[in-house]
Short mmCIF file of C-alpha atoms in Angstrom, two decimals:
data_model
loop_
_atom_site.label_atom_id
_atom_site.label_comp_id
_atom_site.label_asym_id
_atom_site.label_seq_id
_atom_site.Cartn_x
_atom_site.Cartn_y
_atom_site.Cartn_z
CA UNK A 10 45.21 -11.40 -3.85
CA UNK A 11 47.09 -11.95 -0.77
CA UNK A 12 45.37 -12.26 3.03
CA UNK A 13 45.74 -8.82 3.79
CA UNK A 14 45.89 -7.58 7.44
CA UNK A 15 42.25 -5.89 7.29
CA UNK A 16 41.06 -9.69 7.26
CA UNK A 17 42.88 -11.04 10.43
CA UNK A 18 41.84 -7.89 12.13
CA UNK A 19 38.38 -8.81 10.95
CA UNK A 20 38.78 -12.29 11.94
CA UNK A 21 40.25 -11.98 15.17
CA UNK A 22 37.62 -9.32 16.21
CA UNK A 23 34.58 -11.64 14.90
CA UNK A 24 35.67 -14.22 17.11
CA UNK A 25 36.08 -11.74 20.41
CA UNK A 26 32.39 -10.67 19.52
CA UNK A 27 31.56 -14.44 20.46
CA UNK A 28 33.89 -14.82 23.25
CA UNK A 29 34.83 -11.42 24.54
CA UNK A 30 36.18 -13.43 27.86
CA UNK A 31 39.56 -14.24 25.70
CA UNK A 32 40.22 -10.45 24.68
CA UNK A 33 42.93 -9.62 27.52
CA UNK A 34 44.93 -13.32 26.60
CA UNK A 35 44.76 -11.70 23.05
CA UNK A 36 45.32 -7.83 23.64
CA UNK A 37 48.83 -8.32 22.55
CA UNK A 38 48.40 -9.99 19.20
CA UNK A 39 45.25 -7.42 18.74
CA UNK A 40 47.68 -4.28 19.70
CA UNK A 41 50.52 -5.80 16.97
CA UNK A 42 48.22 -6.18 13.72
CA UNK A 43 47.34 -2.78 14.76
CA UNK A 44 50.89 -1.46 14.27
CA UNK A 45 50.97 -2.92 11.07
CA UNK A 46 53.49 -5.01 9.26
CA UNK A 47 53.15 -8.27 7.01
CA UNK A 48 52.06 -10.88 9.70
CA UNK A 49 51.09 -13.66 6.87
CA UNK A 50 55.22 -13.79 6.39
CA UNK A 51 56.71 -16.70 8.28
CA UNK A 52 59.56 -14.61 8.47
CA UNK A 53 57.52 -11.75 10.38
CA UNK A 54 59.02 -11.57 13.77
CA UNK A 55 58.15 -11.45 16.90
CA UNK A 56 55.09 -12.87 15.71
CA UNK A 57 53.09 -14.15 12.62
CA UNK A 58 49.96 -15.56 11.82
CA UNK A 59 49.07 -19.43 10.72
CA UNK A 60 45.89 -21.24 10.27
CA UNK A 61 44.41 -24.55 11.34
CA UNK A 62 41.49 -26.43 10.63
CA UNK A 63 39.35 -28.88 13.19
CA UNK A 64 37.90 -31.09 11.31
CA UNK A 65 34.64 -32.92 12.34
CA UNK A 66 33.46 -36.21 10.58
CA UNK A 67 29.71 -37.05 11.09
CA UNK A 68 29.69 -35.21 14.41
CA UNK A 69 31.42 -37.85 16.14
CA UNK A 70 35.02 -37.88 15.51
CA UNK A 71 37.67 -35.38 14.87
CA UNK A 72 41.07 -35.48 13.15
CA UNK A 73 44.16 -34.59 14.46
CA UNK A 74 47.61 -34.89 13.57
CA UNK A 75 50.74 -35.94 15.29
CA UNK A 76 53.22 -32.80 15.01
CA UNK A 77 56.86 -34.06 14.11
CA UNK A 78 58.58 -31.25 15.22
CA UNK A 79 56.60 -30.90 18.55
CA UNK A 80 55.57 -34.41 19.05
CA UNK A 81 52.03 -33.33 19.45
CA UNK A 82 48.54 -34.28 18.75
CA UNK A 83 47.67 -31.02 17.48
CA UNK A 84 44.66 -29.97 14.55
CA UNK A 85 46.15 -29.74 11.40
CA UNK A 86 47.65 -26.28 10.14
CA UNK A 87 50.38 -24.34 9.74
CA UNK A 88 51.83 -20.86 7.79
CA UNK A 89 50.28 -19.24 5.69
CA UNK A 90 51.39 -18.97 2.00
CA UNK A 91 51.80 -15.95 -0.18
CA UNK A 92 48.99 -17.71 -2.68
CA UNK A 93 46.25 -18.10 0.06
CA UNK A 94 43.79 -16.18 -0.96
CA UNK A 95 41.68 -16.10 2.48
CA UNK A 96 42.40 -17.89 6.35
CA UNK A 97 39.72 -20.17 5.56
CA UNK A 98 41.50 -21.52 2.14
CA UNK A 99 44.82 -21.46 3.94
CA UNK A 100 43.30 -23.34 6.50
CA UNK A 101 42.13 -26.19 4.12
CA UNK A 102 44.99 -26.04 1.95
CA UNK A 103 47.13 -27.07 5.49
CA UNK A 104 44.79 -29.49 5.89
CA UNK A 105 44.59 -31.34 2.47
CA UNK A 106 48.46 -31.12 2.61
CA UNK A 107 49.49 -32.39 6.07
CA UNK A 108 46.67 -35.12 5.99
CA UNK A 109 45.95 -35.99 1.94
CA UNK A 110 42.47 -35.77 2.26
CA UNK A 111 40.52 -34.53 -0.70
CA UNK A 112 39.92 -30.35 0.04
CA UNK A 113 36.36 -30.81 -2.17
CA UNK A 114 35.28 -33.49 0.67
CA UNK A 115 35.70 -30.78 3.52
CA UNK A 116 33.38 -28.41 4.13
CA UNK A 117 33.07 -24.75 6.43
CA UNK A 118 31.28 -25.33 9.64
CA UNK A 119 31.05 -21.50 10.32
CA UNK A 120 32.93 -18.66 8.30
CA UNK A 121 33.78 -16.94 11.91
CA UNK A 122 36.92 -18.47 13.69
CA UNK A 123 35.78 -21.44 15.74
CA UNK A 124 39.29 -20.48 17.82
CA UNK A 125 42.59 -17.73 18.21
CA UNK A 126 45.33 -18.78 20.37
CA UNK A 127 48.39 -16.74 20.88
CA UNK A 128 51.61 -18.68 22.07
CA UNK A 129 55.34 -18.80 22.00
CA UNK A 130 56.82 -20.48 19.27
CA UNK A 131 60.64 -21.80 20.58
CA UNK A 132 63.44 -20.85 18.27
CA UNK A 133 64.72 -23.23 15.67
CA UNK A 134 68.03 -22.64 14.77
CA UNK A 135 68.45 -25.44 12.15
CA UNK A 136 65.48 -23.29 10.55
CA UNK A 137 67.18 -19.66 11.59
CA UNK A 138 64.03 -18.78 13.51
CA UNK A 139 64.60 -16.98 16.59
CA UNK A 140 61.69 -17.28 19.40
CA UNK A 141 58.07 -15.95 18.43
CA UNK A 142 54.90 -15.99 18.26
CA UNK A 143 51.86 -17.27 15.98
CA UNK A 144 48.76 -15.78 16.14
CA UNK A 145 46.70 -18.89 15.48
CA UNK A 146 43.36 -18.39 13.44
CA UNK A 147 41.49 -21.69 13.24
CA UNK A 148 38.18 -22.66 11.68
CA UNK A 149 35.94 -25.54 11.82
CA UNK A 150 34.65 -28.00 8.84
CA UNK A 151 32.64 -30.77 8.49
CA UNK A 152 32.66 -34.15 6.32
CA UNK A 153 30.93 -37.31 6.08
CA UNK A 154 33.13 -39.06 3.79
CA UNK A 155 36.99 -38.28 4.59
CA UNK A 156 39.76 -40.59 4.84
CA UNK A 157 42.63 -39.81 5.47
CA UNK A 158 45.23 -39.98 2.49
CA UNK A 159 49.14 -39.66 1.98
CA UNK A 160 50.49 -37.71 5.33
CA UNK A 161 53.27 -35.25 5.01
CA UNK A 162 55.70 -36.69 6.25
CA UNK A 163 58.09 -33.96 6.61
CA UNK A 164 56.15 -32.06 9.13
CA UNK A 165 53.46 -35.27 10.30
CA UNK A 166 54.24 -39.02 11.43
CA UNK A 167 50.16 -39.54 11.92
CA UNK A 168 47.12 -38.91 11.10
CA UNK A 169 43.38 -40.24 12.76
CA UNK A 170 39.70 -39.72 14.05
CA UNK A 171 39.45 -39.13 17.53
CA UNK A 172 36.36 -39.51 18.96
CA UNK A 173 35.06 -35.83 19.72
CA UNK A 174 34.34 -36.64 23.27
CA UNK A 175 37.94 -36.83 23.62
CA UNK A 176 38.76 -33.47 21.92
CA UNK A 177 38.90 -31.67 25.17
CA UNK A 178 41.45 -34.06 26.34
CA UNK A 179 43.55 -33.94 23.08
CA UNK A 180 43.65 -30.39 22.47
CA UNK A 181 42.58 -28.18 24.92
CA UNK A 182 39.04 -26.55 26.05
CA UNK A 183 38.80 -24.12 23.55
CA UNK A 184 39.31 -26.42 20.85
CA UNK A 185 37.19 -29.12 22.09
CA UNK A 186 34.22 -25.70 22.45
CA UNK A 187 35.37 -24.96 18.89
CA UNK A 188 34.40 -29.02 17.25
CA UNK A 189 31.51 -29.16 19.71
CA UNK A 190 29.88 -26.06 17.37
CA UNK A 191 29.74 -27.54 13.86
CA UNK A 192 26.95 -29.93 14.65
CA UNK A 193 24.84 -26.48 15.83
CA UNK A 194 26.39 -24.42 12.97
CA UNK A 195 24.25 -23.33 10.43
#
């Protein structure tokens, strides 16, 4: 069954019971899934969910991706697909694709969000995507034992460990809160 709209609503409101200071940066997302529509559809405009998944390897490093079309370090993710099941598995499945490391070596840190951002996506005409905007669900997992595998290169030219003191640097405060939780996750 697909990722129906009752879970992001779920998901997204788990995480502002954690950190109720983000709920005005998110009211707008928040007031859109309320409206309803199919916001797992990439081609759900003005806005659309994806996924993304920070993962942590022996609480020390964390692996990020460089983003071809953005020329970003970014955590790995992306849309969601009609066969995801759940955000979590979409967010795994992103990451075992974009990266080519083995999904059964990754493990959930936390079943809440470990972050939700809401930003503007620019249009892509090559792609006949207008601007919008992804409501992004992310969720934190742990390894010991990951390497990194066969990138995909369509959408990634890199893939490493960074070391997680640096997270905050790479990608933002509220990632770098996010990868500093799996270590205290239970």
């Amino acid at each position: 069954m697909a990722i129906s709209n009752a879970e992001i609503s779920n998901a997204v409101a788990e995480y502002l019971a954690r950190y109720p200071g983000e709920a005005a940066p998110l009211a707008e997302p928040v007031q859109r899934l309320r409206q309803g529509g199919d916001f797992t559809s990439r081609h759900t405009f003005p806005m659309h969910v994806t996924v993304g998944a920070l993962l942590v390897r022996s609480e020390t490093e964390v692996l990020l991706i460089e983003h071809r079309a953005y020329g970003l370090l970014l955590q790995p993710g992306g849309h969601v697909e009609p066969t995801d099941t759940t955000l979590v598995e979409a967010a795994v499945r992103e990451l075992s694709e974009e990266t080519g490391l083995d999904a059964a070596a990754v493990f959930p840190a936390d079943p809440a969000p470990a972050y939700v951002e809401y930003g503007r996506v620019p249009a892509r005409p090559e792609k006949g995507e207008p601007d919008h905007y992804h409501l992004d669900i992310g969720f934190a997992f742990t390894t010991d034992r990951a390497d990194v595998g066969q990138i995909q290169e369509a959408e990634v030219t890199g893939a490493a460990w960074y070391p997680l003191t640096d997270a905050e640097r790479l990608v933002g405060h509220r990632i770098a809160r996010a990868v500093s939780r799996p270590a205290h996750a239970g």
